[in-house]
Amino acid sequence: MRMRISPSFGSAMASSFTVCRLHTIGRGSLVKCLQKVDTFLHRNIGTNVVAVQEKNGFKSLYAVQAERQEQAERSVLISCHSRTNEKKFLKYIANYGDIQKYFFYESYGMYAVVEFANQESVASLLEGTAIPSISHESLVPFKSRLLSMRNLDSVDLPNQPSGKKRQAQTSIPINELIQRLSKEESIDQQITSLTEAYQLTEENCRLRFLVCSLLKDIAAAFFPECTIMPFGSSVNGFGKLGCDLDMFLDLDGISGKNATMPKSGLFLEYQMKRAHLERIVTQNILSVIGECVDQFGPGCVGVQKILNARCPLVRFAHQPSGFQCDLTANNRVAMKSTELLYLYGELDPRVRHLVFTVRCWARAHSITSSIPGAWISNFSLTVMVLFFLQRRSPPIIPTLDHLRDLAGPEDKSVIEDNDCTFVSDFSKIQLESNTETLEQLLCEFFEFYASFCFRTLSINIRKGKEQNKPEVAPLHIQNPFETTLNVSKNVNASQVDRFVALCQESSWLIQQNITAPPRGGTKGKATITPWGVSTLLLPSQVAGIKSRKRRKFEPASERIKSLLESLKNTNNQQNQS
């Protein structure tokens, strides 16, 4: 069988893209790379990354990121023919080096992520690739680690790769999730199952870091020492399959800060004119990279340069991975927020389970939305869950102020006059003994916010207690680090009313369905009736409520009750037929 691997070009050509790697100068070894990561974090974020060690079974977020980035540097993304045979594919790729890990997935066509044992194998593979003949002289061939494998023989090979299952890149439909949860034996098991169904997989995480690495190859043409890393839901432990990929462009490796006089007496000459504001510099940098991604980025489509936003960014869709991507360059507070959420998620497994369940419930009832508007954001919901867990007796997680008090000198971090300091050494954090189950916590969460006085009180995880609102807003949630900001400023009064009404209804529903119903059935078919968490995901009638003043705290609507009864009757009729 004759095959060749070839780079593709910028337009969106479904499954036959390829392209990628700009040949960069001075690509450092892993040791140098980690040294740069260490220097960046120690100088700019205040985290002592020499603590890339594990303590008490916990691994630092930056240890995870460094490991993932190194894996991405020795990986390639290959667009495969729909009839590519897995065994022949691996045999061909193995000619270039030892394969550590690989997996197939589908986006716009079938793709394979291949991780080699070392970067030399990647270089060898790229040297063996061919550039397709170009019929138009205006096309510019950019070589990349996004490659396309073409089977030149008309051999009828199996459509499905043998052995390896194609990895899911999106979460399961809500109806399928309801059926899955209804089969569980307890509410705790339902919540755990929901988390497992929705959280990012190992393969999806690897793909996210690989996309960042591919984009770095493009940016490195202008900034050879730059780093691009994911932040937000992609790495904080609360990411859902299909979530956006937020990326941070770090240029501090070439900024010259704290530089000493070199022995040669020579300095680089900067080509960009001096700007009066750092924001203008950020805009100029993102404008250049955005144009490069738009013109030459393989598989990058729909590029938008949103430079006048509060945080300038470049937005685009990466078709080979299926990710919607946002690239920012001066967003260090968001990086610290990512680290904080990761820390909270690692302290107690109940944190992540509860966040995933509440987020899923919120999306099922349109409390949150992927479309910008007056909805409550996932970040706001996560902060509300953290605040609730701080208010338990005893508290399940500590306040941010307590984490700051535990911090050492190496943790000191001030970003744009904002105190972003908190402890990075997990061993210093002593948790109180709280043995509440996930079932108890979910019930209490709905009761807590069903009676919360949103009209006058603000949510604050720095203090871990309610405070009077500093401004007039339907919902006030203090930004953990930029404390003068309200992260829920966009939310209007009707959305808060809907949230409270849904909390009231969900509190009643889950108390009525805390045990699995008996399973009957005939001819070997068990009756599956929604119960527990699955009933919370069914349609509700509170969507039309405009003011909670018009609604008393009352049991779930008759529509919910009749829906449950109809489901039972339907199952009975199916079993009898």
XYZ file of C-alpha atoms in Angstrom:
577
model
C 0.000 0.000 0.000
C 1.416 3.345 -0.998
C 0.848 6.295 1.311
C 2.174 9.752 1.694
C 1.736 12.458 4.279
C 1.377 15.995 3.028
C 0.652 19.451 4.452
C -2.602 21.111 3.483
C -3.531 24.756 3.101
C -5.575 27.410 4.894
C -9.107 27.040 3.538
C -11.686 24.896 5.270
C -11.462 21.670 3.265
C -13.317 19.421 5.716
C -11.355 16.270 6.429
C -8.400 16.788 4.104
C -6.668 19.693 5.915
C -3.110 19.557 6.950
C -0.564 22.122 7.541
C 1.224 23.331 10.264
C 4.488 23.634 11.577
C 6.482 26.757 11.007
C 10.158 25.886 11.318
C 11.250 27.784 14.411
C 14.759 28.705 15.399
C 16.263 27.535 18.654
C 13.542 25.142 19.761
C 14.577 24.412 23.349
C 14.906 21.076 25.049
C 12.394 19.943 27.654
C 14.701 21.115 30.436
C 14.955 24.596 28.943
C 11.210 24.656 28.380
C 10.496 23.828 32.020
C 13.046 26.408 33.144
C 11.206 29.044 31.135
C 7.864 27.967 32.602
C 9.399 28.140 36.068
C 10.847 31.609 35.466
C 7.574 32.916 34.042
C 5.468 31.623 36.905
C 7.835 32.701 39.649
C 8.261 36.203 38.269
C 4.775 37.000 37.016
C 2.248 34.889 38.853
C 4.014 34.409 42.137
C 3.635 30.651 42.260
C 6.700 28.711 43.238
C 6.732 26.299 40.349
C 9.836 24.642 41.584
C 6.990 22.969 43.454
C 6.218 20.858 40.437
C 6.174 18.119 42.997
C 3.229 16.194 44.310
C 2.261 16.676 47.931
C -0.279 14.600 49.799
C -1.307 13.011 46.512
C -2.078 16.374 44.851
C -0.333 17.538 41.726
C 0.233 21.230 41.080
C -1.709 22.703 38.158
C 1.563 23.912 36.719
C 3.048 20.455 37.027
C 0.103 19.167 35.014
C 0.470 21.946 32.439
C 4.210 21.418 32.037
C 3.676 17.685 31.520
C 0.861 18.252 29.029
C 2.839 20.857 27.088
C 5.792 18.507 26.794
C 3.495 15.757 25.516
C 2.002 18.153 22.953
C 5.443 19.125 21.642
C 6.123 15.520 20.627
C 2.696 14.911 19.102
C 1.187 15.309 15.657
C -2.405 15.595 14.452
C -3.178 13.600 11.323
C -6.217 13.832 9.054
C -6.983 10.266 8.002
C -8.813 8.887 5.013
C -12.219 7.572 6.042
C -11.064 4.084 5.008
C -7.686 4.204 6.708
C -6.838 0.852 8.300
C -5.577 1.243 11.857
C -2.913 -1.484 11.730
C -1.432 -0.254 8.461
C -1.633 3.336 9.705
C 0.343 2.507 12.860
C 2.864 0.401 10.964
C 3.560 3.313 8.644
C 3.807 5.962 11.387
C 6.003 3.698 13.555
C 8.710 3.926 10.888
C 9.512 7.382 12.254
C 9.821 6.526 15.953
C 8.326 4.852 19.012
C 4.640 5.703 19.528
C 3.742 6.408 23.161
C 0.008 6.945 22.718
C -2.536 7.425 19.952
C -6.280 7.746 19.525
C -8.825 8.381 16.773
C -11.708 10.853 16.847
C -14.136 12.457 14.429
C -14.564 16.159 13.683
C -14.758 17.264 10.052
C -13.584 13.825 9.003
C -11.526 11.273 10.927
C -8.378 12.349 12.764
C -5.647 10.670 14.789
C -3.513 12.169 17.552
C -0.125 10.425 17.703
C 2.315 11.018 20.561
C 5.908 9.932 19.975
C 8.491 9.104 22.616
C 10.600 12.142 21.661
C 10.593 15.265 19.510
C 13.240 13.813 17.200
C 10.603 11.412 15.874
C 8.351 14.364 15.060
C 11.176 16.059 13.188
C 11.882 12.843 11.285
C 8.219 12.527 10.330
C 8.084 16.126 9.100
C 11.211 15.628 7.019
C 9.482 12.702 5.315
C 6.359 14.635 4.413
C 5.605 15.907 0.944
C 4.187 19.267 -0.060
C 1.385 18.827 -2.622
C 1.919 20.331 -6.027
C 0.598 23.875 -6.164
C -1.348 24.992 -9.208
C -1.488 28.629 -8.135
C 1.692 30.555 -7.389
C 0.020 32.789 -4.778
C -0.412 29.898 -2.330
C 2.192 29.773 0.448
C 2.995 26.276 1.798
C 3.392 26.327 5.595
C 4.637 23.040 7.032
C 2.990 22.009 10.231
C 2.328 19.186 12.680
C -1.209 19.025 11.311
C -0.761 16.453 8.562
C -2.918 14.634 6.020
C -2.509 10.970 5.239
C -3.642 9.992 1.767
C -4.126 6.438 0.650
C -3.065 6.345 -2.992
C -4.301 2.794 -3.616
C -7.945 1.989 -4.201
C -7.992 -0.782 -1.612
C -11.300 -1.426 0.105
C -10.341 -1.121 3.778
C -12.656 -1.246 6.800
C -14.457 2.017 7.565
C -14.058 1.574 11.302
C -10.529 1.477 12.772
C -9.878 -1.935 14.289
C -9.479 -2.126 18.033
C -9.461 1.521 19.109
C -12.762 3.197 19.842
C -13.240 6.663 18.394
C -13.027 9.153 21.232
C -16.067 11.321 21.923
C -15.460 15.065 21.674
C -18.931 16.206 22.775
C -21.157 15.304 25.720
C -24.106 12.935 25.394
C -27.619 14.334 24.692
C -29.696 15.244 27.719
C -32.330 12.551 27.012
C -29.648 9.865 26.928
C -28.202 11.223 30.169
C -31.618 11.078 31.874
C -31.947 7.416 30.877
C -28.459 6.641 32.176
C -29.037 8.359 35.519
C -32.397 6.660 35.984
C -30.636 3.274 36.023
C -28.414 4.179 38.988
C -29.165 2.915 42.500
C -28.621 6.118 44.520
C -28.481 9.884 44.060
C -24.782 9.854 44.941
C -24.197 7.371 42.113
C -26.275 9.529 39.773
C -24.156 12.587 40.496
C -20.946 10.611 40.005
C -22.251 9.146 36.749
C -23.228 12.607 35.500
C -19.731 13.914 36.182
C -18.119 10.990 34.382
C -20.375 11.504 31.367
C -19.702 15.234 31.039
C -16.131 15.881 32.200
C -13.228 16.205 29.774
C -11.590 12.913 28.875
C -7.850 12.280 28.980
C -7.793 12.277 25.178
C -9.746 15.521 24.920
C -7.307 17.230 27.309
C -4.357 16.055 25.225
C -6.011 17.376 22.084
C -6.515 20.796 23.691
C -2.848 21.119 24.581
C -1.886 19.924 21.098
C -4.031 22.638 19.479
C -2.279 25.236 21.672
C 1.067 23.806 20.615
C 0.099 23.948 16.925
C -0.920 27.583 17.306
C 2.339 28.329 19.083
C 4.197 27.053 16.012
C 2.481 29.786 14.000
C 3.055 32.539 16.573
C 6.704 31.495 16.979
C 7.449 32.829 13.472
C 7.222 36.308 15.050
C 7.973 35.444 18.693
C 10.319 32.400 18.827
C 10.355 32.226 22.647
C 6.590 32.577 23.180
C 4.331 30.082 24.946
C 0.637 29.399 24.345
C -1.188 27.486 27.052
C -4.836 26.719 27.794
C -6.608 28.210 30.787
C -10.140 28.287 32.150
C -12.414 25.262 31.871
C -9.933 23.341 29.699
C -7.602 22.871 32.681
C -9.360 23.920 35.908
C -11.100 20.537 36.302
C -14.633 21.799 35.611
C -14.556 21.627 31.816
C -17.382 19.892 29.974
C -16.877 17.971 26.737
C -17.397 20.462 23.922
C -16.473 23.550 25.953
C -14.514 26.388 24.324
C -10.724 26.406 24.329
C -9.353 29.551 26.017
C -5.671 30.165 25.257
C -3.120 32.541 26.749
C -0.202 33.909 24.713
C 2.781 34.504 27.007
C 5.617 36.660 25.666
C 7.498 37.202 28.913
C 10.203 34.766 27.852
C 11.400 37.414 25.392
C 10.344 40.565 27.266
C 13.808 41.239 28.641
C 12.515 41.932 32.142
C 15.235 41.762 34.775
C 17.812 41.198 32.013
C 21.501 41.711 32.789
C 24.172 43.097 30.505
C 25.280 40.279 28.153
C 28.978 39.521 27.761
C 28.840 40.408 24.084
C 27.348 43.801 24.822
C 24.686 43.208 22.179
C 20.954 43.661 22.536
C 18.100 42.767 20.197
C 16.616 45.643 18.230
C 12.847 45.817 18.665
C 10.892 46.365 15.475
C 7.582 47.413 17.019
C 7.274 51.088 17.799
C 6.908 52.052 21.418
C 3.299 52.375 22.604
C 2.020 54.497 25.475
C -0.225 51.755 26.902
C 0.299 48.044 27.429
C -3.221 47.503 26.077
C -2.161 48.968 22.705
C 0.828 46.614 22.597
C -1.480 43.671 23.322
C -3.853 44.758 20.572
C -1.017 45.110 18.049
C 0.404 41.680 18.878
C -2.971 39.955 18.656
C -3.747 41.777 15.412
C -0.568 40.407 13.790
C -1.094 36.853 15.048
C -4.782 36.957 14.170
C -3.950 37.934 10.603
C -1.379 35.137 10.370
C -3.858 32.568 11.725
C -6.493 33.807 9.282
C -4.213 33.652 6.248
C -2.065 30.613 6.986
C -3.489 28.704 9.971
C -4.433 25.212 8.778
C -7.986 24.394 9.689
C -8.532 27.783 11.378
C -11.733 29.377 10.057
C -14.028 32.260 10.984
C -11.190 34.336 12.480
C -12.408 37.439 14.365
C -10.081 40.024 15.892
C -12.062 41.410 18.844
C -9.469 43.952 19.941
C -11.666 46.589 21.616
C -13.113 44.214 24.203
C -12.200 44.665 27.867
C -9.773 41.807 27.315
C -8.670 41.873 23.619
C -8.837 38.497 21.924
C -8.708 36.599 18.645
C -11.598 34.163 18.150
C -11.711 31.370 15.592
C -12.904 27.823 15.019
C -10.313 25.067 14.732
C -12.074 22.590 12.480
C -9.706 19.598 12.835
C -10.367 19.508 16.592
C -13.869 20.983 16.547
C -12.920 23.556 19.217
C -14.106 27.158 19.344
C -10.931 29.017 20.357
C -10.266 32.348 22.101
C -6.679 33.642 22.216
C -5.748 36.403 24.674
C -2.383 37.911 25.534
C -2.724 39.912 28.753
C -5.124 38.032 30.977
C -3.097 36.981 34.007
C -5.939 37.390 36.496
C -7.876 34.757 34.561
C -4.839 32.474 34.851
C -4.924 32.888 38.635
C -8.674 32.181 38.679
C -7.961 28.972 36.774
C -5.380 27.954 39.362
C -7.758 28.745 42.234
C -10.623 26.678 40.818
C -8.246 23.798 40.140
C -7.087 23.941 43.765
C -10.651 23.901 45.117
C -11.528 20.971 42.865
C -8.532 19.000 44.103
C -9.241 19.619 47.797
C -12.461 17.583 47.868
C -14.005 15.436 45.081
C -17.491 16.596 46.105
C -16.643 20.064 44.766
C -16.353 18.920 41.143
C -19.329 16.549 41.399
C -21.602 19.286 42.704
C -20.394 21.858 40.154
C -20.993 19.486 37.227
C -24.475 18.601 38.481
C -25.540 22.204 39.069
C -24.163 23.295 35.696
C -25.967 20.468 33.898
C -29.206 21.333 35.711
C -28.756 25.007 34.808
C -28.199 24.284 31.115
C -31.202 21.924 30.984
C -33.409 24.805 32.170
C -31.693 27.534 30.094
C -30.317 29.331 33.139
C -27.000 29.338 31.280
C -26.445 29.687 27.546
C -23.609 29.616 25.024
C -25.062 32.802 23.505
C -24.020 36.092 25.154
C -26.861 37.756 27.045
C -28.417 38.220 30.464
C -27.924 34.600 31.514
C -25.937 33.458 34.534
C -22.491 32.283 33.381
C -20.872 28.959 34.237
C -18.170 30.820 36.149
C -20.803 32.591 38.269
C -22.541 29.275 38.981
C -19.231 27.721 39.998
C -18.540 30.578 42.428
C -22.049 30.140 43.861
C -21.334 26.438 44.484
C -17.998 27.275 46.142
C -19.689 29.875 48.332
C -22.352 27.362 49.378
C -19.661 24.815 50.317
C -17.866 27.468 52.389
C -21.132 28.108 54.265
C -21.566 24.485 55.359
C -21.074 23.636 59.021
C -18.308 22.663 59.167
C -17.141 24.225 55.862
C -16.028 21.835 53.135
C -13.543 24.243 51.522
C -11.671 27.228 53.001
C -12.194 30.867 52.071
C -9.825 32.629 49.707
C -8.671 34.887 52.540
C -7.661 31.798 54.522
C -5.707 30.467 51.534
C -3.997 33.850 51.299
C -3.066 33.745 54.998
C -1.424 30.329 54.461
C 0.697 31.620 51.558
C 4.464 31.905 51.806
C 6.785 34.523 50.252
C 7.105 32.414 47.112
C 3.312 32.635 46.603
C 3.212 36.438 46.571
C 1.302 37.620 43.493
C 0.079 41.116 42.672
C -1.362 41.633 39.189
C -2.345 45.164 38.157
C -2.663 46.185 41.821
C -4.894 43.169 42.550
C -3.836 40.848 45.363
C -3.901 37.396 43.764
C -1.914 35.650 46.481
C -2.927 32.251 47.825
C -1.093 29.162 49.002
C 0.231 26.734 46.398
C 1.452 24.069 48.836
C -1.453 21.674 49.384
C 0.138 20.252 52.534
C -0.483 23.551 54.370
C -4.248 23.324 53.886
C -6.015 21.540 56.736
C -9.636 20.699 55.927
C -12.349 20.317 58.526
C -14.230 17.046 58.828
C -17.492 17.296 56.899
C -19.156 13.989 56.021
C -22.242 15.208 54.143
C -23.168 13.101 51.132
C -23.604 14.407 47.599
C -27.342 13.844 47.970
C -27.471 16.008 51.091
C -25.359 18.727 49.495
C -27.464 18.916 46.340
C -30.694 19.170 48.365
C -29.173 21.812 50.627
C -27.806 23.773 47.641
C -31.298 24.269 46.220
C -32.734 25.158 49.629
C -29.889 27.584 50.305
C -30.435 29.622 47.145
C -34.226 29.229 47.146
C -34.253 31.437 50.256
C -31.126 33.547 49.598
C -31.769 37.296 49.760
C -30.379 38.279 46.359
C -32.055 41.672 46.666
C -29.660 42.949 49.333
C -26.781 40.476 49.672
C -23.606 39.812 47.689
C -21.752 36.498 47.254
C -18.106 36.688 48.276
C -15.776 33.641 48.383
C -12.896 35.717 49.749
C -14.748 36.112 53.045
C -17.028 33.090 52.764
C -20.027 35.013 54.065
C -22.826 37.200 52.771
C -22.184 40.927 52.521
C -24.337 43.902 51.645
C -24.326 44.743 47.964
C -21.833 47.491 47.090
C -23.909 48.416 44.023
C -27.415 48.084 42.643
C -27.597 44.886 40.588
C -30.065 41.958 40.509
C -27.212 39.515 41.183
C -23.894 40.497 42.732
C -21.009 38.009 42.822
C -17.676 39.547 43.701
C -14.749 38.718 41.422
C -12.343 36.751 43.663
C -9.312 38.817 42.627
C -10.582 41.996 40.979
C -12.766 42.712 43.972
C -14.373 45.873 42.576
C -15.927 43.873 39.739
C -19.226 41.999 39.715
C -18.830 38.841 37.590
C -22.631 38.622 37.189
C -23.247 42.223 36.206
C -24.921 41.103 32.966
C -27.675 39.144 34.741
C -31.100 40.809 34.852
C -33.837 40.522 37.461
C -36.004 38.071 35.525
C -33.130 35.599 35.267
C -32.568 35.789 39.025
C -36.286 35.205 39.559
C -36.197 32.122 37.309
C -33.156 30.796 39.152
C -34.858 31.137 42.547
C -38.099 29.579 41.291
C -36.213 26.648 39.799
C -34.300 26.149 43.045
C -37.615 26.043 44.910
C -39.102 23.526 42.508
C -35.943 21.381 42.348
C -35.712 21.279 46.134
C -39.226 19.850 46.304
C -38.683 17.442 43.410
C -35.523 15.844 44.736
C -37.033 15.384 48.184
C -39.931 13.503 46.577
C -37.570 11.270 44.599
C -34.703 10.403 46.914
C -35.005 6.645 46.370
C -35.092 4.644 43.158
C -38.573 3.333 42.284
C -39.049 -0.441 42.076
C -38.350 -1.788 38.620
C -41.039 -3.936 37.142
C -41.615 -5.114 33.629
C -42.382 -8.103 31.502
C -40.534 -10.170 28.943
C -37.199 -9.249 30.497
C -37.712 -5.490 30.025
C -37.199 -3.420 33.156
C -39.260 -0.273 33.644
C -36.991 2.769 33.715
C -38.654 5.729 35.437
C -36.838 9.041 35.928
C -36.074 9.654 39.587
C -33.628 11.610 41.745
C -31.298 13.840 39.723
C -32.855 12.755 36.425
C -36.191 14.370 37.408
C -34.354 17.681 37.848
C -33.404 17.632 34.171
C -36.978 17.250 32.896
C -38.814 20.297 31.449
C -40.204 22.775 33.954
C -42.951 25.376 33.851
C -41.116 28.135 35.703
C -39.662 29.552 32.472
C -42.521 32.033 32.151
C -42.213 33.454 35.654
C -41.219 37.131 35.582
C -41.229 37.976 39.256
C -40.735 35.787 42.286
C -43.015 38.155 44.202
C -45.879 36.658 42.233
C -44.897 33.134 43.195
C -45.122 31.607 46.645
C -42.792 28.866 47.799
C -44.871 25.917 46.662
C -44.401 22.341 45.426
C -43.478 21.553 41.842
C -46.000 22.404 39.170
C -48.804 20.059 38.225
C -47.178 19.764 34.812
C -44.119 18.094 36.341
C -46.299 15.680 38.298
C -48.372 14.780 35.244
C -45.193 14.344 33.180
C -43.822 11.841 35.691
C -47.134 9.965 35.695
C -47.242 9.865 31.892
C -43.716 8.443 31.775
C -44.731 5.684 34.175
C -47.856 4.897 32.142
C -45.879 4.831 28.898
C -43.368 2.365 30.360
C -46.176 0.137 31.640
C -47.865 0.112 28.228
C -44.587 -0.780 26.491
C -43.942 -3.649 28.892
C -47.450 -5.031 28.427
C -47.231 -4.934 24.629
